[in-house]
PDB file of C-alpha atoms in Angstrom:
ATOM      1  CA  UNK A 813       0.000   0.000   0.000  1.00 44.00           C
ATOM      2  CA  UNK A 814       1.598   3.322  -1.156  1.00 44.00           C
ATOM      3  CA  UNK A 815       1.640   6.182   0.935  1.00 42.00           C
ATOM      4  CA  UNK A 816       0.334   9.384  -0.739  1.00 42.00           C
ATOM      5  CA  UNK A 817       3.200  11.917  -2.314  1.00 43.00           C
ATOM      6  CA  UNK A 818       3.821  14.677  -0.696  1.00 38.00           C
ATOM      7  CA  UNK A 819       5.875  17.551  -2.020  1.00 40.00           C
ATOM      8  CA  UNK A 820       8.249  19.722   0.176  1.00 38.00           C
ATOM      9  CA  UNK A 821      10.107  21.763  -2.153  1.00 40.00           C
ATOM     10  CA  UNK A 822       8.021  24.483  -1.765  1.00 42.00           C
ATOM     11  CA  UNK A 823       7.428  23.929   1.972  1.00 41.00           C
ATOM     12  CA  UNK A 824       9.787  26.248   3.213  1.00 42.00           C
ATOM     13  CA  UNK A 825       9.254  29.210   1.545  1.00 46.00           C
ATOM     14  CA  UNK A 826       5.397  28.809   2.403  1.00 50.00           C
ATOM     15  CA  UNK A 827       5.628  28.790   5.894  1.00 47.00           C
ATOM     16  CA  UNK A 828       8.259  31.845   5.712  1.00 45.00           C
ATOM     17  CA  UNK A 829       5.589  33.790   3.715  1.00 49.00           C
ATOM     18  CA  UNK A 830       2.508  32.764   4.468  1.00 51.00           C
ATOM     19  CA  UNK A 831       2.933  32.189   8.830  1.00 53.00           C
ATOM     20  CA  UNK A 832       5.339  35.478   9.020  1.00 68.00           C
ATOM     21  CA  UNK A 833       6.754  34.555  12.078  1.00 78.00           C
ATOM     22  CA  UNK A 834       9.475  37.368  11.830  1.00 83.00           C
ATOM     23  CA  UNK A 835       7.127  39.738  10.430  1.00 86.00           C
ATOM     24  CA  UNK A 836       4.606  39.540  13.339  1.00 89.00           C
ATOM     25  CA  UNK A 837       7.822  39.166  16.166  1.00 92.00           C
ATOM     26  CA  UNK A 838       9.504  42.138  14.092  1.00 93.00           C
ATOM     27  CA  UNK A 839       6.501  44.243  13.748  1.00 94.00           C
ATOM     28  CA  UNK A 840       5.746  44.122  17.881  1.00 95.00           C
ATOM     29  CA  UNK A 841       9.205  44.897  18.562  1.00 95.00           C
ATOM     30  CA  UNK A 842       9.067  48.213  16.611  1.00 95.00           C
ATOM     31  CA  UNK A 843       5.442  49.666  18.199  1.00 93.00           C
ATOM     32  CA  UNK A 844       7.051  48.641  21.457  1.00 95.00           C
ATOM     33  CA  UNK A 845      10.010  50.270  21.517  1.00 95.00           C
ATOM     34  CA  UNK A 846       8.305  53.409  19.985  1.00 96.00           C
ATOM     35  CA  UNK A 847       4.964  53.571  21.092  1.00 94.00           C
ATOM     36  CA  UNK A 848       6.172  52.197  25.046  1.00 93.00           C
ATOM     37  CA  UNK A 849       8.544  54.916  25.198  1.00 96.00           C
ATOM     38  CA  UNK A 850       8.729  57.364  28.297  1.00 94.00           C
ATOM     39  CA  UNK A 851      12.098  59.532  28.939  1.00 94.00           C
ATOM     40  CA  UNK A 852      13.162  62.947  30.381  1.00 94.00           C
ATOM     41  CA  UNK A 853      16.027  64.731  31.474  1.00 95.00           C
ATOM     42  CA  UNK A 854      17.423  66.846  34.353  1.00 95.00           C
ATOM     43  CA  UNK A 855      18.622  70.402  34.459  1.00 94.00           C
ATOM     44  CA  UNK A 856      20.739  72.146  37.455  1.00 94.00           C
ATOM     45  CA  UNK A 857      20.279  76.275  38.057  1.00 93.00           C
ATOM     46  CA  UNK A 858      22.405  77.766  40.436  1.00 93.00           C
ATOM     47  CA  UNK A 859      22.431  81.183  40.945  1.00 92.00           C
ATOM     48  CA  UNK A 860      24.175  83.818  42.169  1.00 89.00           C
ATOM     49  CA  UNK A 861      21.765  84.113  44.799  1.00 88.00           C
ATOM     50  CA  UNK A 862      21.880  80.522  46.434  1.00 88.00           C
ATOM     51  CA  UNK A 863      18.388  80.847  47.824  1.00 88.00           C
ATOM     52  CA  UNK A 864      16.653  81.305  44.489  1.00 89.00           C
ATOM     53  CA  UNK A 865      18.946  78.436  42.847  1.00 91.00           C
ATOM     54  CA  UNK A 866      16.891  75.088  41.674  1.00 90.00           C
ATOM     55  CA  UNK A 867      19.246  72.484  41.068  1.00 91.00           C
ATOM     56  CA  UNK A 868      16.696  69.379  40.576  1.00 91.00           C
ATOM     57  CA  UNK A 869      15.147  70.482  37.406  1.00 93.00           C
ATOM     58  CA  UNK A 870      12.804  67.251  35.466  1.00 94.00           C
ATOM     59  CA  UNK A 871      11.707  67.549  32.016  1.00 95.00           C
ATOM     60  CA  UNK A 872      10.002  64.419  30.873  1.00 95.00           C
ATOM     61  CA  UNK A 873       8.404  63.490  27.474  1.00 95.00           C
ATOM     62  CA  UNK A 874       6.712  60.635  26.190  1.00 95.00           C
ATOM     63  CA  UNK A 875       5.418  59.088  22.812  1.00 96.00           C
ATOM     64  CA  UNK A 876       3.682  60.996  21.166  1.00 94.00           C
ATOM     65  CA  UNK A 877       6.210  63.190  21.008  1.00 96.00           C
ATOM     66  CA  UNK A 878       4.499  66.402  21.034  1.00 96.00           C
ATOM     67  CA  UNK A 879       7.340  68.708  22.665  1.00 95.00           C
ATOM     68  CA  UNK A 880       6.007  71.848  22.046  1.00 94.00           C
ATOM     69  CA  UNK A 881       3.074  70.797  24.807  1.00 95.00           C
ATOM     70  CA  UNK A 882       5.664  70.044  27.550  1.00 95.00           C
ATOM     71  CA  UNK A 883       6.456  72.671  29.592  1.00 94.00           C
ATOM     72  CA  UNK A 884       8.582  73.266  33.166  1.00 94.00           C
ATOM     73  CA  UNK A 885       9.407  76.103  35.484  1.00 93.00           C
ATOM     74  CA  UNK A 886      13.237  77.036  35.957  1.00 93.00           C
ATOM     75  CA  UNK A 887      14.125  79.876  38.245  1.00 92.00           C
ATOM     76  CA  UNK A 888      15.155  83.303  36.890  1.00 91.00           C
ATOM     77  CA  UNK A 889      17.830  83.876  39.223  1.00 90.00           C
ATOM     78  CA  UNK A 890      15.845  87.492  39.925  1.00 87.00           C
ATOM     79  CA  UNK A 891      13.755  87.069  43.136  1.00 85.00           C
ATOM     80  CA  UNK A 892      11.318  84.483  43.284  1.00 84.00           C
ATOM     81  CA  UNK A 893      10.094  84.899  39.850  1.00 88.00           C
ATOM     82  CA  UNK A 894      10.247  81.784  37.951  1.00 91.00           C
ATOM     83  CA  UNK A 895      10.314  81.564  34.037  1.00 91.00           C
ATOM     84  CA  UNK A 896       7.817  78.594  32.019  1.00 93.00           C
ATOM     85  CA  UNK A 897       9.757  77.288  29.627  1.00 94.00           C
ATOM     86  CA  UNK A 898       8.879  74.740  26.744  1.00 94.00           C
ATOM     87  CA  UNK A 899      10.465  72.029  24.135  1.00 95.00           C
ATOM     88  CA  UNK A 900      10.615  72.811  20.721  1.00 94.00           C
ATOM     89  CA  UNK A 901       8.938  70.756  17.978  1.00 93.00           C
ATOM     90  CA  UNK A 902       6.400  68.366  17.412  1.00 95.00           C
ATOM     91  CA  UNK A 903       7.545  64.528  15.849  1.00 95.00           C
ATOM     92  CA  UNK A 904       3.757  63.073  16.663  1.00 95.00           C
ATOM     93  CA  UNK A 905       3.011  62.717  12.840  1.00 96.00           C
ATOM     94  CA  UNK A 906       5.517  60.303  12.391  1.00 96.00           C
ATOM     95  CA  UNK A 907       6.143  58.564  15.129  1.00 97.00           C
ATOM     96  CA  UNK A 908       1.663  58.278  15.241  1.00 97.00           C
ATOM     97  CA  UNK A 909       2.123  56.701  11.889  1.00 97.00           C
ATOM     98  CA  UNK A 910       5.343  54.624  12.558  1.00 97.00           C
ATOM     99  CA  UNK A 911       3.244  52.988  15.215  1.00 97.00           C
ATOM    100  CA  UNK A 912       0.125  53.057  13.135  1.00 97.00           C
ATOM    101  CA  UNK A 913       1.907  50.436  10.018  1.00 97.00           C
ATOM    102  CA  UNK A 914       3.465  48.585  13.032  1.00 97.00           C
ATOM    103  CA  UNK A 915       0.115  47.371  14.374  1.00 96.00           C
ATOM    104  CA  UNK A 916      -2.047  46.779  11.376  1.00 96.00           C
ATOM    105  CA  UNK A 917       1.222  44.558   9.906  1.00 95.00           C
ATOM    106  CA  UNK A 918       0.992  42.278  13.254  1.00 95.00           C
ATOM    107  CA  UNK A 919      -2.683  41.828  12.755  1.00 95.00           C
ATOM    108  CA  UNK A 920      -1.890  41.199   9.234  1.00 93.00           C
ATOM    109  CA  UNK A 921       0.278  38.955   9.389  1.00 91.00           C
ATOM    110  CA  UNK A 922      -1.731  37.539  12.365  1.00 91.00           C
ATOM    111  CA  UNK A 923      -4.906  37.066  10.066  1.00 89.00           C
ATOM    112  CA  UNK A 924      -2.913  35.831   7.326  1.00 87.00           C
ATOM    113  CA  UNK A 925      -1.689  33.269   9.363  1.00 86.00           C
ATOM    114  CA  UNK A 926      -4.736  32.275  10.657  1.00 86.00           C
ATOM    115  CA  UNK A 927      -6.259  31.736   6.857  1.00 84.00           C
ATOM    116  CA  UNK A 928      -3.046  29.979   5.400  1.00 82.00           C
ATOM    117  CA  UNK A 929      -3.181  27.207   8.128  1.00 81.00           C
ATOM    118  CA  UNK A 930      -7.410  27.044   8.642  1.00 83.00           C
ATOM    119  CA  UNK A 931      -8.720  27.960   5.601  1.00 81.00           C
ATOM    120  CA  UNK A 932      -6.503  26.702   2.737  1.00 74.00           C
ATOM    121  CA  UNK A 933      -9.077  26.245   0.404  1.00 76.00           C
ATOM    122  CA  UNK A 934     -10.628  29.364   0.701  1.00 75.00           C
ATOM    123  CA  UNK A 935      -7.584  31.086   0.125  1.00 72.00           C
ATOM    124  CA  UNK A 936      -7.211  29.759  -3.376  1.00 70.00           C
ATOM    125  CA  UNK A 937     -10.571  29.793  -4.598  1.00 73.00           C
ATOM    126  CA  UNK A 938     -10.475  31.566  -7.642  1.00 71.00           C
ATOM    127  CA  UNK A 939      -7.191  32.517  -7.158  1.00 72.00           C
ATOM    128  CA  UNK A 940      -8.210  35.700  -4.997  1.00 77.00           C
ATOM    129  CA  UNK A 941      -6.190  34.970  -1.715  1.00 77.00           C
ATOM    130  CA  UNK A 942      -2.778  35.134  -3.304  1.00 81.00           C
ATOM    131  CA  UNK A 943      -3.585  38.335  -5.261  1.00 86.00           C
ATOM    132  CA  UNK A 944      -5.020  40.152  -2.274  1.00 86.00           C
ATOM    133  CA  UNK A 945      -1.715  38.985  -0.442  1.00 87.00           C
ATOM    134  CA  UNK A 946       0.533  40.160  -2.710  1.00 90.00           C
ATOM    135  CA  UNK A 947      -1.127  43.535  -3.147  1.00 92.00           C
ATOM    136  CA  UNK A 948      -0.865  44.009   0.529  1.00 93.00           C
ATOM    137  CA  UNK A 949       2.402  42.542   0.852  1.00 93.00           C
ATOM    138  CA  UNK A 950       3.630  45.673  -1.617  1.00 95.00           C
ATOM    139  CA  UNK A 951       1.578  47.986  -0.075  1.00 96.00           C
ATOM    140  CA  UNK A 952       3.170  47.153   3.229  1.00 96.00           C
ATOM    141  CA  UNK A 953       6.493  47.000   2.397  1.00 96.00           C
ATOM    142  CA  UNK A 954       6.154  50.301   0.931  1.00 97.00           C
ATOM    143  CA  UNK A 955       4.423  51.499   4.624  1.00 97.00           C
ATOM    144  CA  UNK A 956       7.478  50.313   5.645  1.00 97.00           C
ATOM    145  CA  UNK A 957       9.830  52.190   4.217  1.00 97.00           C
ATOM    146  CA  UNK A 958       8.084  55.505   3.955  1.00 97.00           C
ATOM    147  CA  UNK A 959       7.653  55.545   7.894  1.00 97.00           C
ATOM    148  CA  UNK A 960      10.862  54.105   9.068  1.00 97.00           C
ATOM    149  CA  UNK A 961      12.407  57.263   7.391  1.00 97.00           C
ATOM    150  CA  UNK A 962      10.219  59.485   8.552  1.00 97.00           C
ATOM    151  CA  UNK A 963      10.467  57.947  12.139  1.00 97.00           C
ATOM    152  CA  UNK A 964      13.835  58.192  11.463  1.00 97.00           C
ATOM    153  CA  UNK A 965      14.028  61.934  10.775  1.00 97.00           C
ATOM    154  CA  UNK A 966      11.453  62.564  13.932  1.00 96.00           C
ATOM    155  CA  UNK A 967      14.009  61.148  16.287  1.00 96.00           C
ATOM    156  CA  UNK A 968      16.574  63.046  14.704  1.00 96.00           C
ATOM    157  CA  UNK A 969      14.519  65.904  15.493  1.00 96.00           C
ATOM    158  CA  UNK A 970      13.545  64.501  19.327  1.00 96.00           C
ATOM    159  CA  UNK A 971      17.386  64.124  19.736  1.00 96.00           C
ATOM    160  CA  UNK A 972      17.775  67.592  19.395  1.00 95.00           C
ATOM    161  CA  UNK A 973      14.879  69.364  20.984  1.00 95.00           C
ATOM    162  CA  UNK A 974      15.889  67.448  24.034  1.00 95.00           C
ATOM    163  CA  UNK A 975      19.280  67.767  23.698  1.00 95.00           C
ATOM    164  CA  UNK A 976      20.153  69.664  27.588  1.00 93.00           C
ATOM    165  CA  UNK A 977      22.516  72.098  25.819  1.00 92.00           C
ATOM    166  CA  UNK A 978      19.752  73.469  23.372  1.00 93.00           C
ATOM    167  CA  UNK A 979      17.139  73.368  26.379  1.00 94.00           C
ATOM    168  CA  UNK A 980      19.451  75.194  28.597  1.00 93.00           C
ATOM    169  CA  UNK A 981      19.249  77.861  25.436  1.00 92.00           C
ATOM    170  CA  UNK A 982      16.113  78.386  26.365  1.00 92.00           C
ATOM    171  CA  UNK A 983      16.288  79.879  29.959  1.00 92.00           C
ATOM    172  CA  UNK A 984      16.662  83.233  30.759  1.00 91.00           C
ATOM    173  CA  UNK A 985      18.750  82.771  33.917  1.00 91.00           C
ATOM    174  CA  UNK A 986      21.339  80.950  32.110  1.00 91.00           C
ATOM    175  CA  UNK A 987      22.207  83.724  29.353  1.00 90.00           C
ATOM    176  CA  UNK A 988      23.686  85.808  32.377  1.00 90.00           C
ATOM    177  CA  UNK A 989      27.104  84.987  33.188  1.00 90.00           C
ATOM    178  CA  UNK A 990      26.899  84.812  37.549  1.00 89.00           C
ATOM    179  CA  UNK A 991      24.286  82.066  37.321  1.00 91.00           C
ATOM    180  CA  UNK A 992      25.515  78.458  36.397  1.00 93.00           C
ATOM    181  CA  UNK A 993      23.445  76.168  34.393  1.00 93.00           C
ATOM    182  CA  UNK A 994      24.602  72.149  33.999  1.00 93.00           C
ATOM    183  CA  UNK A 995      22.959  69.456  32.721  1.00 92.00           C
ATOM    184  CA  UNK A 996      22.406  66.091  35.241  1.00 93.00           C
ATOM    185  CA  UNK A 997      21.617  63.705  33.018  1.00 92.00           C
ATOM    186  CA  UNK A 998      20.358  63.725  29.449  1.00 93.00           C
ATOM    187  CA  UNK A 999      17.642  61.286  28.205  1.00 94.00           C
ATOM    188  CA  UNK A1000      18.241  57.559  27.249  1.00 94.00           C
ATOM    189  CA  UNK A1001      17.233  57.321  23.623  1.00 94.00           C
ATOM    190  CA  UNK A1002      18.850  53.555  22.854  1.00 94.00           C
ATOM    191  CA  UNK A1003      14.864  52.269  22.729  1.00 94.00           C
ATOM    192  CA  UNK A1004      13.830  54.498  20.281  1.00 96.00           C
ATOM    193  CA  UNK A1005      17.126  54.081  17.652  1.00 97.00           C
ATOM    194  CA  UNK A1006      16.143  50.125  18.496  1.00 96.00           C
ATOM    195  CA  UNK A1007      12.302  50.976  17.230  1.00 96.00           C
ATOM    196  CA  UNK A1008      14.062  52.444  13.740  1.00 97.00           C
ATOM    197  CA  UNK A1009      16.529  49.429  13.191  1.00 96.00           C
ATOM    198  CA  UNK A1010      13.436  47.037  13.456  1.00 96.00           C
ATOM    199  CA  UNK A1011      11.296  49.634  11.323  1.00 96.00           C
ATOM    200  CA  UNK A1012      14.044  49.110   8.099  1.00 97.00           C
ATOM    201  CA  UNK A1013      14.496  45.249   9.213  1.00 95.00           C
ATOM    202  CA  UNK A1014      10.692  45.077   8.591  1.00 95.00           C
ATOM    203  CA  UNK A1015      10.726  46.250   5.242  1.00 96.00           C
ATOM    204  CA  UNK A1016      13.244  43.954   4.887  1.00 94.00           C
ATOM    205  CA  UNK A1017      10.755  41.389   5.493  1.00 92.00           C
ATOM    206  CA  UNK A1018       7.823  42.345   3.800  1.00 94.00           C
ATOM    207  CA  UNK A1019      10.166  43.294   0.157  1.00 93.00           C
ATOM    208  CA  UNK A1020      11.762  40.112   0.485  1.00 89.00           C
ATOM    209  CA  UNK A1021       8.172  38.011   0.814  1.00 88.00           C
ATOM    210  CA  UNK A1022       7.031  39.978  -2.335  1.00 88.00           C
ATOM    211  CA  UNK A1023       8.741  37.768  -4.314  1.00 86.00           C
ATOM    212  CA  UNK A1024       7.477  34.633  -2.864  1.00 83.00           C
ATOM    213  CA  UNK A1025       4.315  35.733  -2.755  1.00 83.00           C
ATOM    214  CA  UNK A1026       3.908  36.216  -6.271  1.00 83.00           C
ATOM    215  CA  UNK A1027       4.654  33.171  -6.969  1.00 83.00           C
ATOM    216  CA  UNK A1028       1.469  31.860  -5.512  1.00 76.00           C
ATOM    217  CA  UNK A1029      -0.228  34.085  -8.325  1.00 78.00           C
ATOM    218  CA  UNK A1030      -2.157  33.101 -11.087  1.00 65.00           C
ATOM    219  CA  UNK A1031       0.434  35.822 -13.110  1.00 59.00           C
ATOM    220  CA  UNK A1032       3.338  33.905 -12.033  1.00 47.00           C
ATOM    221  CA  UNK A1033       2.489  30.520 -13.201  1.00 57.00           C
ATOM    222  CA  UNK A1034       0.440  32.504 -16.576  1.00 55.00           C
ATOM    223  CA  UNK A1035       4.049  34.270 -17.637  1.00 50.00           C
ATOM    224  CA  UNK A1036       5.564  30.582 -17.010  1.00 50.00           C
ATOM    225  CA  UNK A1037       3.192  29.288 -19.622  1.00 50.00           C
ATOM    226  CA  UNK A1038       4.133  31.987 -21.625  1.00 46.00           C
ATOM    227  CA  UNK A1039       7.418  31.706 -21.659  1.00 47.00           C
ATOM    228  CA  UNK A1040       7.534  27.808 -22.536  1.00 49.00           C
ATOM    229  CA  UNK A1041       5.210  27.401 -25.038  1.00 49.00           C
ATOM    230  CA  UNK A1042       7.363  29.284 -27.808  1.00 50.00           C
ATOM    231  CA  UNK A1043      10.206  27.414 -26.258  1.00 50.00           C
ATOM    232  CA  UNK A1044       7.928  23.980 -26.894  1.00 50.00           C
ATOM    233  CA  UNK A1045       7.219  25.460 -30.794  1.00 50.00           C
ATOM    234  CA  UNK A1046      10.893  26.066 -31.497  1.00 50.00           C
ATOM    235  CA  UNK A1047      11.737  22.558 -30.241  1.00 50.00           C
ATOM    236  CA  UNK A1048       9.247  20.890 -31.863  1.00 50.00           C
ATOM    237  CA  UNK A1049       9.714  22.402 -35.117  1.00 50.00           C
ATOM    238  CA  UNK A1050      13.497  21.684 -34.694  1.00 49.00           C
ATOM    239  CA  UNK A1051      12.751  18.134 -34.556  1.00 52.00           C
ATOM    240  CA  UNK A1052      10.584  18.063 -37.310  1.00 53.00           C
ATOM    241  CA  UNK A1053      13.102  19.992 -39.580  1.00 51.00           C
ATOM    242  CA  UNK A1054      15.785  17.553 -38.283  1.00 48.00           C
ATOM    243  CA  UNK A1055      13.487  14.114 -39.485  1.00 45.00           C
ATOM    244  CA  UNK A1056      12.878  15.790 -43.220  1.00 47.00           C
ATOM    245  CA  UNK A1057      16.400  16.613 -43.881  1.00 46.00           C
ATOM    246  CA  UNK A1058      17.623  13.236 -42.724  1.00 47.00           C
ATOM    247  CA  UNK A1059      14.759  11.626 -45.128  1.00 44.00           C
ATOM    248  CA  UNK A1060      15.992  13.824 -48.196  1.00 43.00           C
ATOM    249  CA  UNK A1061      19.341  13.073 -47.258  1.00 46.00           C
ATOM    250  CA  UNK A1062      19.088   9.328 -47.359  1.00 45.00           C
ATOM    251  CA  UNK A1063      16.964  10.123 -50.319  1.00 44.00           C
ATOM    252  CA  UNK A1064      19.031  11.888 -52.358  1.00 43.00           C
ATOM    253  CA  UNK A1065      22.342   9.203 -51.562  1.00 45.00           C
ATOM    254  CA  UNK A1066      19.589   7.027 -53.363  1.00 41.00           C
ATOM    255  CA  UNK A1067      19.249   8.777 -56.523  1.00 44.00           C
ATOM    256  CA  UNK A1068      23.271   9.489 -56.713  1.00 42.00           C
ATOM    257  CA  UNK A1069      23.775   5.972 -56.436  1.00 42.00           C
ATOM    258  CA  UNK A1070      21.414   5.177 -59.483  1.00 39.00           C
ATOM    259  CA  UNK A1071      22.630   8.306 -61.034  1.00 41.00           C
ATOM    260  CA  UNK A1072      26.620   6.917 -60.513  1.00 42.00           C
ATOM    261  CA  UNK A1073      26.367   3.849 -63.212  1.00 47.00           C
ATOM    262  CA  UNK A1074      24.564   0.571 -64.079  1.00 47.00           C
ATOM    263  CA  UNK A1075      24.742  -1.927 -61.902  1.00 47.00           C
ATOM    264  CA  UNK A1076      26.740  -5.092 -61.202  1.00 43.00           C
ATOM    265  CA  UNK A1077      23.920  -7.704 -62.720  1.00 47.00           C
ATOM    266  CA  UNK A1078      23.165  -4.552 -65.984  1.00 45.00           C
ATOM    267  CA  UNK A1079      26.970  -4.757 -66.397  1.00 41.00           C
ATOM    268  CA  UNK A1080      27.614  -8.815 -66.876  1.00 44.00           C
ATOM    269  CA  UNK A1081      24.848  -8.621 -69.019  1.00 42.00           C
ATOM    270  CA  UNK A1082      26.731  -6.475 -71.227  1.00 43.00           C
ATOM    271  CA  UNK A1083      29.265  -8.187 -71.454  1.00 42.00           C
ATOM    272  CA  UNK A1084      27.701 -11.122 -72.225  1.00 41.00           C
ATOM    273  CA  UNK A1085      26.615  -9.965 -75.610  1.00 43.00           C
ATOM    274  CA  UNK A1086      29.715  -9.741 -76.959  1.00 42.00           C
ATOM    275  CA  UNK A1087      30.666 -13.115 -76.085  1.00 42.00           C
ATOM    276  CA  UNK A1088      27.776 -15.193 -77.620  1.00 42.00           C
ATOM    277  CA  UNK A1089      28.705 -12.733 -81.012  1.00 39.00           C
ATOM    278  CA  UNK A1090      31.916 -14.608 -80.987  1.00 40.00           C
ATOM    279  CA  UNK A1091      30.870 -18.016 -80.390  1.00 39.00           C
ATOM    280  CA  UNK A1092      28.314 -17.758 -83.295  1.00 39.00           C
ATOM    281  CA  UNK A1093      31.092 -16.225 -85.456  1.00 37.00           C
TER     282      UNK A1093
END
């Protein structure tokens, strides 16, 4: 009793484009890292006037990132006046949208999963499933790229607007030259350069599957046709070529050897003529 075939050659690039395990692991690491995000920094004012210095001063941001809404008090070194002071800028667009691609990709790739192992069949009816996944699959992978580098640039800009050296541009009390203005500690951005490297190792992902996907297309295996049927034409009409000049060739060697001479049995009968002519004379 035979067991029933089974093919695995195209196993493994299935389950690496249809089950997207890196795509879905990939795709929470980057919303994490970005969207999970909560930092700050701490200023020190010490003025001339010990009793008005401040030498604890937070400033803390989170995503969204919308800087120009956070604000602090810092002393202004003049009496007990103190000066409200806030960030510069505004990188909610992209990190919002960063964040945005990174969630509808893991329930993407979730769903897709989900169809590829419990609804097979439905997936190929008519040939829809594949088409609709390679559409997206593009579509993603361009998501991908357009808000990693726009992420990308936002955190370029977050660096900056919370830079302590740009912020401590910003108080009053520390253009005057008695006061002293330091910075504690400056804000930990290693999470958020982790959330762009996963961004661009995403569209990795998603460009590279693009390829595999289309090849569970109906356009795929409809250019294949295409391409071997003149291939089968050119062949075949090789071969047939190839039979009728072998059949004139042996042909032709035919006719020169009639065309050479008479034959052995033509020529003794030739010469027998003469000989009987002799006997009767």
């Amino acid at each position: 009793m035979g067991l029933p075939k089974f093919s695995t050659s195209a196993v493994p690039w299935r389950i690496a484009c249809r089950l997207r395990p890196w795509p879905m692991l990939f795709a929470i690491f980057a919303f994490a890292t970005c969207g999970g995000y909560s930092g700050g920094l701490r200023l020190s004012v010490d003025c001339a006037n010990k009793t008005e210095s401040d030498l604890s001063i937070d400033v803390a941001f989170a995503y969204p990132f919308r800087l120009h809404q956070v604000t602090f008090e810092v002393p202004t070194c003049e009496g007990k006046e103190r000066q409200k002071v806030s960030l510069i800028g505004d990188s909610s667009s992209s990190a919002e949208f960063f964040v945005t691609v990174a969630v509808f990709a893991f329930l993407y790739s979730l769903a897709a999963t989900v169809v590829y192992i419990f609804f097979q069949n439905k997936y190929r009816e008519n040939n829809r499933g594949p088409l609709i996944d390679f559409i997206v699959t593009v579509v993603f992978s361009f998501l991908w790229l357009v808000g990693s580098s726009a992420w990308a640039k936002g955190l370029s800009d977050v660096k900056v607007a919370t830079d302590p050296k740009e912020v401590l541009l910003l108080m009053s009390a520390c253009k005057q030259p008695s006061n002293k203005c330091t910075a504690v500690h400056s804000p930990v951005m290693s999470s958020l350069n982790t959330s762009v490297v996963f961004g661009f190792l995403n569209f990795i992902l998603w460009a590279g599957n693009i390829w595999f996907v289309f090849k569970e297309t109906g356009w795929h295996s409809s250019s294949q046709r295409y391409l071997s049927d003149p291939m089968e034409k050119h062949s075949s009409s090789y071969n047939r070529g190839g039979y009728n000049q072998d059949s004139y060739g042996s042909s032709s060697g035919y006719n020169q050897q009639a065309s050479l001479g008479p034959s052995s049995d033509e020529f003794g009968q030739q010469s027998a003529a003469p000989a009987s002519f002799t006997n009767q004379m």
